[in-house]
Amino acid sequence: MTANTAHVIVGAGLGGAKAAQALREQGFQGPLVLIGEEREHPYERPPLSKGYLLGKDPREKAFVHPRQWYADHDVDLRLGATASALDPGAHRLTLSDGSRVDYAKLLLTTGASPRPLQVPGADLDGVLYLRTLADSDRLKTVFRSGARITVVGAGWIGLETAAAARAAGAEVVVLESAELPLLRVLGPEAAQVFADLHRDHGVDLRLGVQVDSITGESGTVTGVLLADGTRIESDAVVVGIGVAPNTGLAGAAGLSVDNGVVTDERLRTSAPDIYAAGDVASARHPLLGRHIRVEHWANALNQPQTAARAMLGQDVVYDRLPYFFSDQYDLGMEYTGYVEPGGYDRVVFRGDTAAREFIAFWLAGDRVLAGMNVNVWDVVEPVQALIRSGAAVDPARLADPQVALESLIPG
Ligand SMILES: Cc1cc2nc3c(=O)[nH]c(=O)nc-3n(C[C@H](O)[C@H](O)[C@H](O)COP(=O)(O)OP(=O)(O)OC[C@H]3O[C@@H](n4cnc5c(N)ncnc54)[C@H](O)[C@@H]3O)c2cc1C
């Protein structure tokens, strides 16, 4: 009997498709299987709340590779197939149709799923989420001029969704339990910018509120009832209260799971020959000296390339700084670095916050931990170099747009 050489990837989103590409680019010529629960070919999710949802970009633009790419690269793409059990000892996966797939090396790119709203009425028709192409298609049908849309949660997804609904001419209410949108990620100083942005675009932003229940008639949503007794009439309710990593398969197989599938900086899990990357992975970050799980596009794009190389025995670690972007109305932003909620001493702004054209820097002492450029472009590289350097910076110079960022980086 010949030894099994198959490299198998579970999860056919951006991470899975990029891992397959990287394995082939790195010269892997053996059997390569990509297993995906969804029936769509692997696609990217950012357009689902932006260009595609807004009707500006065609559906095809969201796909990671053209359909033919998989056959051309001899990737055995199994769509509509769920990996339901994993036996790390036997190096074997069982799919939900009962079939088995044996692997030499396995990569988990199972991503994340929206956290469900757990209040009475949350199962009514018209209570919607946004993760898949089908979800985005459904939102397109309800985002119409004059429609009353209530968004629960003022995180990135909630806010982008609110912007898309406004662009379609809907009346939009956004409900958030915290005192500001994006408060946990940005802190109060920069979060205020997003509160102002949405109010300036006609969103009825209600902060510090609790959803008591969703009201309905004949199985269909009619509104939202807040804990203070306020009723908000709604034609649809969009829930964006965060995602949870899809760790079920790994957890049941005994892999170490702690807010994601735990990996080392080489993206190896606690089980031999099993790796994890993308939204599902809680990876040790060598620069930050701790495990982080990043739920963003750039991580799902880049981490699988490191995982693929590690699977092929190369000596690699994943040490990129977290990076993400968002577009809302006429505001485009990029954020890079890492700050735990409340884990900074001050925020330094460079530029004009009122005009929404600035860079914000989060500092611990006099070191930069993270930066966010808003409608200012081509600065991610120097911002990342500043963070990586760990150098002490003079806040006055950091705040001064006349001082080149490059001049603040030692060496
Ligand atoms: C609407 C939307 C907008 C976004 N916009 C931005 C943005 O502007 N900027 C940004 O940085 N990030 C953005 N993101 C986040 C980004 O899209 C994610 O970080 C990225 O999709 C993660 O890719 P992934 O491959 O790790 O996981 P996923 O994209 O979640 O893919 C995982 C796949 O695995 C499948 N799967 C799970 N379990 C199994 C199983 N047992 N068997 C088989 N298949 C399985 C799932 O069905 C899914 O198709 C956005 C996300 C959404 C939803």
Short mmCIF file of C-alpha atoms and ligand atoms in Angstrom, two decimals:
data_model
loop_
_atom_site.label_atom_id
_atom_site.label_comp_id
_atom_site.label_asym_id
_atom_site.label_seq_id
_atom_site.Cartn_x
_atom_site.Cartn_y
_atom_site.Cartn_z
CA MET A 1 0.00 0.00 0.00
CA THR A 2 1.34 3.46 -0.89
CA ALA A 3 1.33 6.13 1.79
CA ASN A 4 -1.42 8.74 1.52
CA THR A 5 -0.02 12.05 0.30
CA ALA A 6 -3.24 14.05 0.01
CA HIS A 7 -3.29 17.59 1.31
CA VAL A 8 -6.82 18.44 2.37
CA ILE A 9 -8.36 21.82 3.14
CA VAL A 10 -11.64 22.13 5.02
CA GLY A 11 -13.45 25.42 4.38
CA ALA A 12 -13.70 26.83 0.86
CA GLY A 13 -13.78 30.55 1.53
CA LEU A 14 -11.02 33.04 0.80
CA GLY A 15 -8.63 31.22 3.15
CA GLY A 16 -9.22 27.79 1.63
CA ALA A 17 -8.93 29.00 -1.96
CA LYS A 18 -5.73 30.92 -1.22
CA ALA A 19 -4.22 27.90 0.53
CA ALA A 20 -4.93 25.71 -2.50
CA GLN A 21 -3.28 28.31 -4.73
CA ALA A 22 -0.25 28.58 -2.46
CA LEU A 23 0.22 24.79 -2.27
CA ARG A 24 0.32 24.57 -6.06
CA GLU A 25 2.54 27.67 -6.39
CA GLN A 26 4.95 26.16 -3.88
CA GLY A 27 5.25 23.08 -6.08
CA PHE A 28 2.97 20.60 -4.34
CA GLN A 29 1.96 18.10 -7.03
CA GLY A 30 0.09 15.53 -4.96
CA PRO A 31 -3.67 15.11 -4.51
CA LEU A 32 -5.29 18.32 -3.26
CA VAL A 33 -8.84 18.35 -1.92
CA LEU A 34 -10.81 21.49 -1.00
CA ILE A 35 -14.01 20.81 0.92
CA GLY A 36 -16.66 23.53 1.25
CA GLU A 37 -20.06 23.50 2.89
CA GLU A 38 -21.44 26.28 0.68
CA ARG A 39 -22.52 25.51 -2.88
CA GLU A 40 -20.85 28.60 -4.30
CA HIS A 41 -17.28 28.53 -5.55
CA PRO A 42 -14.96 30.24 -3.03
CA TYR A 43 -15.70 33.96 -2.81
CA GLU A 44 -14.60 37.04 -0.92
CA ARG A 45 -17.00 38.58 1.57
CA PRO A 46 -16.12 42.32 1.65
CA PRO A 47 -18.14 43.05 -1.56
CA LEU A 48 -21.24 41.57 0.10
CA SER A 49 -21.61 44.66 2.28
CA LYS A 50 -20.09 47.10 -0.25
CA GLY A 51 -19.91 47.03 -4.09
CA TYR A 52 -22.11 43.96 -4.61
CA LEU A 53 -24.73 44.99 -2.06
CA LEU A 54 -24.77 48.51 -3.50
CA GLY A 55 -25.35 47.07 -6.97
CA LYS A 56 -22.10 48.59 -8.28
CA ASP A 57 -20.08 45.40 -8.74
CA PRO A 58 -21.13 42.21 -10.51
CA ARG A 59 -21.38 38.91 -8.67
CA GLU A 60 -18.41 37.45 -10.60
CA LYS A 61 -16.11 40.05 -9.07
CA ALA A 62 -16.49 38.44 -5.64
CA PHE A 63 -15.05 35.05 -6.62
CA VAL A 64 -11.47 34.26 -5.56
CA HIS A 65 -10.58 32.33 -8.74
CA PRO A 66 -12.41 31.77 -12.03
CA ARG A 67 -14.38 28.48 -11.91
CA GLN A 68 -12.02 26.82 -14.35
CA TRP A 69 -9.01 27.53 -12.11
CA TYR A 70 -9.74 24.55 -9.84
CA ALA A 71 -9.74 22.00 -12.65
CA ASP A 72 -6.76 23.67 -14.31
CA HIS A 73 -4.77 23.27 -11.09
CA ASP A 74 -6.03 19.78 -10.36
CA VAL A 75 -7.85 20.83 -7.20
CA ASP A 76 -10.56 18.39 -6.21
CA LEU A 77 -13.15 20.99 -5.16
CA ARG A 78 -16.05 19.46 -3.29
CA LEU A 79 -18.81 21.98 -2.83
CA GLY A 80 -21.92 21.47 -0.72
CA ALA A 81 -19.85 19.05 1.37
CA THR A 82 -19.52 19.35 5.14
CA ALA A 83 -16.68 17.77 7.08
CA SER A 84 -18.58 16.40 10.06
CA ALA A 85 -15.91 14.42 11.92
CA LEU A 86 -12.15 14.41 12.20
CA ASP A 87 -9.96 11.59 13.51
CA PRO A 88 -6.46 13.05 13.98
CA GLY A 89 -4.99 9.65 14.91
CA ALA A 90 -6.20 7.96 11.74
CA HIS A 91 -5.61 11.12 9.65
CA ARG A 92 -9.18 10.82 8.43
CA LEU A 93 -12.14 13.12 7.81
CA THR A 94 -15.73 11.98 7.54
CA LEU A 95 -18.10 14.05 5.42
CA SER A 96 -21.80 14.49 6.15
CA ASP A 97 -22.70 12.12 3.29
CA GLY A 98 -20.74 9.39 5.09
CA SER A 99 -17.78 9.41 2.72
CA ARG A 100 -14.23 9.49 4.06
CA VAL A 101 -11.22 11.52 3.07
CA ASP A 102 -7.79 10.52 4.31
CA TYR A 103 -5.09 13.15 4.55
CA ALA A 104 -1.36 13.45 5.00
CA LYS A 105 -1.67 17.13 5.94
CA LEU A 106 -4.87 18.97 6.82
CA LEU A 107 -5.65 22.69 6.90
CA LEU A 108 -8.71 24.07 8.69
CA THR A 109 -10.05 27.28 7.16
CA THR A 110 -13.59 26.91 8.45
CA GLY A 111 -14.04 30.62 9.13
CA ALA A 112 -16.68 32.09 11.38
CA SER A 113 -20.46 32.41 11.60
CA PRO A 114 -22.66 35.29 12.75
CA ARG A 115 -23.61 35.26 16.41
CA PRO A 116 -27.38 34.78 16.61
CA LEU A 117 -29.55 37.39 18.30
CA GLN A 118 -31.11 35.64 21.27
CA VAL A 119 -34.33 37.46 22.04
CA PRO A 120 -37.98 36.46 21.54
CA GLY A 121 -38.99 36.90 17.91
CA ALA A 122 -35.47 36.51 16.53
CA ASP A 123 -36.63 33.62 14.34
CA LEU A 124 -39.27 35.70 12.50
CA ASP A 125 -39.02 36.05 8.74
CA GLY A 126 -37.30 39.34 7.99
CA VAL A 127 -34.68 39.02 10.73
CA LEU A 128 -31.58 38.88 8.55
CA TYR A 129 -27.82 38.35 8.83
CA LEU A 130 -24.97 39.08 6.45
CA ARG A 131 -22.29 36.46 5.89
CA THR A 132 -23.02 34.74 2.59
CA LEU A 133 -23.77 35.75 -0.99
CA ALA A 134 -27.33 34.54 -0.43
CA ASP A 135 -27.60 36.84 2.61
CA SER A 136 -26.42 39.77 0.51
CA ASP A 137 -28.95 38.90 -2.23
CA ARG A 138 -31.72 38.90 0.36
CA LEU A 139 -30.65 42.30 1.73
CA LYS A 140 -30.70 43.70 -1.80
CA THR A 141 -34.38 42.82 -2.06
CA VAL A 142 -35.31 44.62 1.17
CA PHE A 143 -33.07 47.71 0.82
CA ARG A 144 -35.48 49.92 -1.13
CA SER A 145 -36.44 53.54 -1.09
CA GLY A 146 -38.66 54.21 1.92
CA ALA A 147 -38.16 50.75 3.48
CA ARG A 148 -37.78 50.86 7.26
CA ILE A 149 -34.61 48.98 8.15
CA THR A 150 -33.39 48.44 11.70
CA VAL A 151 -29.79 47.32 12.19
CA VAL A 152 -28.89 45.67 15.48
CA GLY A 153 -25.20 46.21 16.28
CA ALA A 154 -22.94 49.10 15.29
CA GLY A 155 -19.82 47.11 14.44
CA TRP A 156 -18.20 47.06 10.98
CA ILE A 157 -20.87 44.86 9.39
CA GLY A 158 -23.75 46.77 10.98
CA LEU A 159 -22.36 50.13 9.91
CA GLU A 160 -21.52 49.10 6.34
CA THR A 161 -24.98 47.57 6.06
CA ALA A 162 -26.55 50.78 7.35
CA ALA A 163 -24.60 52.79 4.75
CA ALA A 164 -25.79 50.47 1.95
CA ALA A 165 -29.40 50.71 3.14
CA ARG A 166 -29.17 54.52 3.20
CA ALA A 167 -27.69 54.50 -0.31
CA ALA A 168 -30.77 52.56 -1.44
CA GLY A 169 -32.98 55.27 0.09
CA ALA A 170 -34.15 53.28 3.11
CA GLU A 171 -34.94 54.84 6.50
CA VAL A 172 -32.35 53.36 8.83
CA VAL A 173 -32.26 52.97 12.60
CA VAL A 174 -29.07 51.52 14.14
CA LEU A 175 -29.29 50.09 17.66
CA GLU A 176 -26.17 49.66 19.76
CA SER A 177 -25.86 48.68 23.42
CA ALA A 178 -22.53 50.49 23.89
CA GLU A 179 -22.26 54.27 24.18
CA LEU A 180 -20.65 54.60 20.73
CA PRO A 181 -20.34 52.52 17.55
CA LEU A 182 -17.12 50.46 17.29
CA LEU A 183 -16.30 51.41 20.88
CA ARG A 184 -14.46 48.19 21.75
CA VAL A 185 -12.25 48.32 18.65
CA LEU A 186 -11.50 52.04 18.45
CA GLY A 187 -12.12 53.50 21.90
CA PRO A 188 -14.22 56.66 22.40
CA GLU A 189 -11.88 59.16 20.68
CA ALA A 190 -12.02 57.67 17.19
CA ALA A 191 -15.41 55.94 17.55
CA GLN A 192 -17.06 59.36 17.73
CA VAL A 193 -16.05 59.94 14.09
CA PHE A 194 -18.25 57.02 13.01
CA ALA A 195 -21.20 58.17 15.14
CA ASP A 196 -21.02 61.59 13.46
CA LEU A 197 -20.57 60.04 10.01
CA HIS A 198 -23.74 57.98 10.20
CA ARG A 199 -25.84 60.73 11.79
CA ASP A 200 -24.67 63.12 9.07
CA HIS A 201 -25.97 60.62 6.52
CA GLY A 202 -29.40 60.46 8.10
CA VAL A 203 -29.09 57.32 10.22
CA ASP A 204 -31.12 57.34 13.42
CA LEU A 205 -28.32 56.03 15.66
CA ARG A 206 -29.52 54.97 19.09
CA LEU A 207 -26.75 54.24 21.56
CA GLY A 208 -26.82 52.59 24.98
CA VAL A 209 -30.02 50.70 24.12
CA GLN A 210 -31.04 47.06 24.67
CA VAL A 211 -33.23 45.00 22.36
CA ASP A 212 -35.98 43.31 24.34
CA SER A 213 -37.67 41.42 21.51
CA ILE A 214 -38.57 41.41 17.84
CA THR A 215 -42.26 41.86 17.14
CA GLY A 216 -44.08 40.20 14.29
CA GLU A 217 -47.35 39.36 12.62
CA SER A 218 -48.13 36.11 10.79
CA GLY A 219 -44.53 35.00 11.17
CA THR A 220 -43.03 38.17 9.68
CA VAL A 221 -41.15 40.91 11.47
CA THR A 222 -42.98 44.19 12.16
CA GLY A 223 -40.55 45.91 14.50
CA VAL A 224 -38.21 45.94 17.47
CA LEU A 225 -39.14 46.48 21.09
CA LEU A 226 -36.43 48.03 23.26
CA ALA A 227 -35.98 47.30 26.96
CA ASP A 228 -37.13 50.87 27.77
CA GLY A 229 -40.46 50.18 26.05
CA THR A 230 -39.70 52.06 22.80
CA ARG A 231 -41.13 50.46 19.64
CA ILE A 232 -39.40 50.79 16.29
CA GLU A 233 -41.54 49.82 13.30
CA SER A 234 -39.39 47.87 10.83
CA ASP A 235 -39.83 46.09 7.53
CA ALA A 236 -36.61 44.16 8.15
CA VAL A 237 -34.12 43.78 10.99
CA VAL A 238 -30.46 43.15 10.15
CA VAL A 239 -28.40 41.61 12.94
CA GLY A 240 -24.67 42.33 13.07
CA ILE A 241 -23.54 41.48 16.58
CA GLY A 242 -20.28 39.76 15.76
CA VAL A 243 -19.15 36.32 14.66
CA ALA A 244 -18.00 33.15 16.39
CA PRO A 245 -15.24 30.94 14.95
CA ASN A 246 -16.37 27.61 13.44
CA THR A 247 -14.43 25.39 15.83
CA GLY A 248 -16.93 22.52 16.18
CA LEU A 249 -15.04 20.03 14.01
CA ALA A 250 -11.69 20.78 15.68
CA GLY A 251 -13.12 20.86 19.19
CA ALA A 252 -14.89 17.51 18.84
CA ALA A 253 -11.63 16.00 17.57
CA GLY A 254 -9.82 17.11 20.73
CA LEU A 255 -7.74 19.91 19.21
CA SER A 256 -6.92 22.79 21.50
CA VAL A 257 -9.64 25.45 21.09
CA ASP A 258 -9.73 28.79 22.89
CA ASN A 259 -11.65 31.50 21.01
CA GLY A 260 -10.55 29.77 17.80
CA VAL A 261 -8.40 26.79 16.91
CA VAL A 262 -5.16 27.42 18.76
CA THR A 263 -1.99 27.39 16.67
CA ASP A 264 1.65 28.28 17.11
CA GLU A 265 3.28 30.97 14.96
CA ARG A 266 3.77 28.35 12.20
CA LEU A 267 -0.01 27.86 12.20
CA ARG A 268 0.31 24.28 13.51
CA THR A 269 -2.56 23.17 15.74
CA SER A 270 -2.15 20.95 18.79
CA ALA A 271 -2.64 17.84 16.59
CA PRO A 272 0.07 16.45 14.31
CA ASP A 273 -0.20 17.40 10.62
CA ILE A 274 -3.18 19.73 11.19
CA TYR A 275 -2.92 23.47 10.55
CA ALA A 276 -5.42 26.33 10.83
CA ALA A 277 -5.66 29.78 9.23
CA GLY A 278 -8.05 32.67 8.66
CA ASP A 279 -11.01 33.67 10.84
CA VAL A 280 -10.98 30.33 12.69
CA ALA A 281 -7.35 30.42 13.85
CA SER A 282 -6.15 31.82 17.14
CA ALA A 283 -2.49 32.05 16.21
CA ARG A 284 0.47 32.97 18.36
CA HIS A 285 1.86 36.23 17.03
CA PRO A 286 5.63 36.47 17.49
CA LEU A 287 5.74 40.27 17.58
CA LEU A 288 2.78 40.70 19.92
CA GLY A 289 3.86 37.77 22.09
CA ARG A 290 0.33 36.40 22.46
CA HIS A 291 -2.40 34.55 20.59
CA ILE A 292 -4.73 36.61 18.44
CA ARG A 293 -7.65 35.71 16.20
CA VAL A 294 -8.13 38.15 13.35
CA GLU A 295 -11.49 38.28 11.56
CA HIS A 296 -10.35 40.23 8.54
CA TRP A 297 -9.80 39.84 4.83
CA ALA A 298 -6.02 40.43 4.77
CA ASN A 299 -5.47 37.73 7.37
CA ALA A 300 -7.55 35.24 5.37
CA LEU A 301 -5.57 36.24 2.28
CA ASN A 302 -2.07 35.95 3.73
CA GLN A 303 -2.15 33.45 6.59
CA PRO A 304 -3.02 30.47 4.34
CA GLN A 305 0.12 31.14 2.31
CA THR A 306 2.23 30.67 5.42
CA ALA A 307 0.16 27.63 6.42
CA ALA A 308 0.67 26.06 2.96
CA ARG A 309 4.42 26.56 3.17
CA ALA A 310 4.50 25.14 6.70
CA MET A 311 2.53 22.10 5.45
CA LEU A 312 5.27 21.58 2.87
CA GLY A 313 7.93 21.58 5.58
CA GLN A 314 9.28 25.09 5.05
CA ASP A 315 10.64 27.06 7.99
CA VAL A 316 8.10 29.93 8.14
CA VAL A 317 6.27 31.96 10.75
CA TYR A 318 3.30 34.31 10.33
CA ASP A 319 4.21 37.70 11.74
CA ARG A 320 2.23 40.22 9.67
CA LEU A 321 0.53 42.94 11.64
CA PRO A 322 -3.26 42.78 11.59
CA TYR A 323 -4.76 44.99 8.87
CA PHE A 324 -8.29 45.73 7.74
CA PHE A 325 -10.27 48.23 5.73
CA SER A 326 -13.80 49.56 5.57
CA ASP A 327 -15.83 51.77 3.23
CA GLN A 328 -18.89 53.66 4.42
CA TYR A 329 -20.48 56.42 2.27
CA ASP A 330 -17.57 58.63 1.18
CA LEU A 331 -15.32 57.43 4.01
CA GLY A 332 -12.62 54.88 3.30
CA MET A 333 -10.30 53.71 6.03
CA GLU A 334 -7.50 51.28 6.80
CA TYR A 335 -6.47 50.13 10.27
CA THR A 336 -3.29 48.33 11.15
CA GLY A 337 -1.77 47.09 14.39
CA TYR A 338 -3.33 45.61 17.47
CA VAL A 339 -4.81 47.14 20.62
CA GLU A 340 -6.79 45.24 23.20
CA PRO A 341 -10.02 46.98 24.25
CA GLY A 342 -8.86 49.86 26.48
CA GLY A 343 -5.22 48.76 26.11
CA TYR A 344 -3.79 52.17 25.19
CA ASP A 345 -2.94 55.40 26.98
CA ARG A 346 -3.85 58.03 24.39
CA VAL A 347 -4.89 58.63 20.81
CA VAL A 348 -2.97 61.13 18.70
CA PHE A 349 -4.71 62.57 15.63
CA ARG A 350 -2.83 63.90 12.60
CA GLY A 351 -5.06 65.83 10.20
CA ASP A 352 -8.64 67.02 10.23
CA THR A 353 -11.10 64.79 12.10
CA ALA A 354 -14.07 67.09 11.36
CA ALA A 355 -13.36 66.81 7.61
CA ARG A 356 -12.80 63.04 8.13
CA GLU A 357 -9.33 63.19 6.65
CA PHE A 358 -6.79 62.09 9.23
CA ILE A 359 -4.61 59.38 10.74
CA ALA A 360 -5.26 58.25 14.31
CA PHE A 361 -2.50 56.61 16.33
CA TRP A 362 -3.06 54.55 19.48
CA LEU A 363 -0.14 54.84 21.90
CA ALA A 364 1.01 52.94 24.98
CA GLY A 365 3.35 55.34 26.70
CA ASP A 366 5.21 56.84 23.73
CA ARG A 367 5.05 53.71 21.52
CA VAL A 368 2.62 53.38 18.62
CA LEU A 369 0.44 50.23 18.84
CA ALA A 370 -1.93 50.86 15.93
CA GLY A 371 -2.86 53.40 13.30
CA MET A 372 -6.00 54.15 11.31
CA ASN A 373 -5.91 56.28 8.16
CA VAL A 374 -9.23 57.80 7.15
CA ASN A 375 -9.48 59.21 3.60
CA VAL A 376 -5.66 59.49 3.66
CA TRP A 377 -3.84 56.96 1.49
CA ASP A 378 -0.49 55.22 0.98
CA VAL A 379 0.56 55.43 4.64
CA VAL A 380 0.08 51.85 5.84
CA GLU A 381 3.71 50.95 5.21
CA PRO A 382 5.25 53.72 7.35
CA VAL A 383 2.59 53.22 10.03
CA GLN A 384 3.46 49.52 10.20
CA ALA A 385 7.18 50.31 10.27
CA LEU A 386 6.57 52.68 13.16
CA ILE A 387 4.65 50.00 15.07
CA ARG A 388 7.24 47.30 14.36
CA SER A 389 10.13 49.56 15.42
CA GLY A 390 8.70 49.93 18.91
CA ALA A 391 10.41 53.32 18.92
CA ALA A 392 9.50 56.15 21.27
CA VAL A 393 7.76 58.93 19.33
CA ASP A 394 7.21 62.59 20.14
CA PRO A 395 3.39 63.00 20.11
CA ALA A 396 3.67 66.58 18.84
CA ARG A 397 5.66 65.47 15.79
CA LEU A 398 3.36 62.49 15.28
CA ALA A 399 0.38 64.88 15.19
CA ASP A 400 2.04 67.28 12.75
CA PRO A 401 1.16 66.52 9.08
CA GLN A 402 4.23 68.53 8.03
CA VAL A 403 6.52 65.94 9.67
CA ALA A 404 7.02 62.95 7.35
CA LEU A 405 6.03 59.70 9.07
CA GLU A 406 9.20 58.09 7.70
CA SER A 407 11.31 60.54 9.71
CA LEU A 408 9.84 59.15 12.94
CA ILE A 409 11.05 55.62 12.19
CA PRO A 410 14.52 54.95 13.59
CA GLY A 411 17.23 53.77 11.20
C1 LIG B 1 -20.26 41.08 4.73
C2 LIG B 1 -18.82 41.03 5.13
C3 LIG B 1 -18.01 42.11 4.84
C4 LIG B 1 -16.65 42.10 5.21
N1 LIG B 1 -15.88 43.18 4.93
C5 LIG B 1 -14.59 43.20 5.31
C6 LIG B 1 -13.78 44.34 5.07
O1 LIG B 1 -14.23 45.34 4.53
N2 LIG B 1 -12.48 44.31 5.44
C7 LIG B 1 -11.94 43.22 6.05
O2 LIG B 1 -10.77 43.25 6.38
N3 LIG B 1 -12.70 42.10 6.31
C8 LIG B 1 -14.00 42.08 5.97
N4 LIG B 1 -14.77 40.97 6.22
C9 LIG B 1 -14.17 39.81 6.89
C10 LIG B 1 -13.58 38.80 5.87
O3 LIG B 1 -14.49 38.58 4.84
C11 LIG B 1 -13.27 37.50 6.61
O4 LIG B 1 -12.22 37.76 7.49
C12 LIG B 1 -12.90 36.37 5.63
O5 LIG B 1 -14.01 36.01 4.86
C13 LIG B 1 -12.40 35.15 6.38
O6 LIG B 1 -12.09 34.14 5.46
P1 LIG B 1 -11.97 32.60 5.90
O7 LIG B 1 -11.66 31.86 4.65
O8 LIG B 1 -11.11 32.49 7.09
O9 LIG B 1 -13.45 32.20 6.43
P2 LIG B 1 -14.85 32.24 5.70
O10 LIG B 1 -14.92 33.32 4.69
O11 LIG B 1 -15.86 32.25 6.81
O12 LIG B 1 -14.94 30.85 4.95
C14 LIG B 1 -15.02 29.64 5.65
C15 LIG B 1 -15.81 28.65 4.82
O13 LIG B 1 -15.72 27.38 5.43
C16 LIG B 1 -16.97 26.72 5.36
N5 LIG B 1 -17.02 25.69 6.41
C17 LIG B 1 -17.12 25.88 7.74
N6 LIG B 1 -17.14 24.68 8.39
C18 LIG B 1 -17.06 23.73 7.44
C19 LIG B 1 -17.05 22.29 7.48
N7 LIG B 1 -17.09 21.62 8.63
N8 LIG B 1 -16.96 21.62 6.30
C20 LIG B 1 -16.89 22.30 5.11
N9 LIG B 1 -16.90 23.65 5.03
C21 LIG B 1 -17.00 24.35 6.17
C22 LIG B 1 -17.95 27.86 5.54
O14 LIG B 1 -19.23 27.53 5.06
C23 LIG B 1 -17.28 28.97 4.71
O15 LIG B 1 -17.69 28.93 3.37
C24 LIG B 1 -16.14 40.97 5.89
C25 LIG B 1 -16.97 39.89 6.20
C26 LIG B 1 -18.30 39.92 5.84
C27 LIG B 1 -19.21 38.78 6.20
#
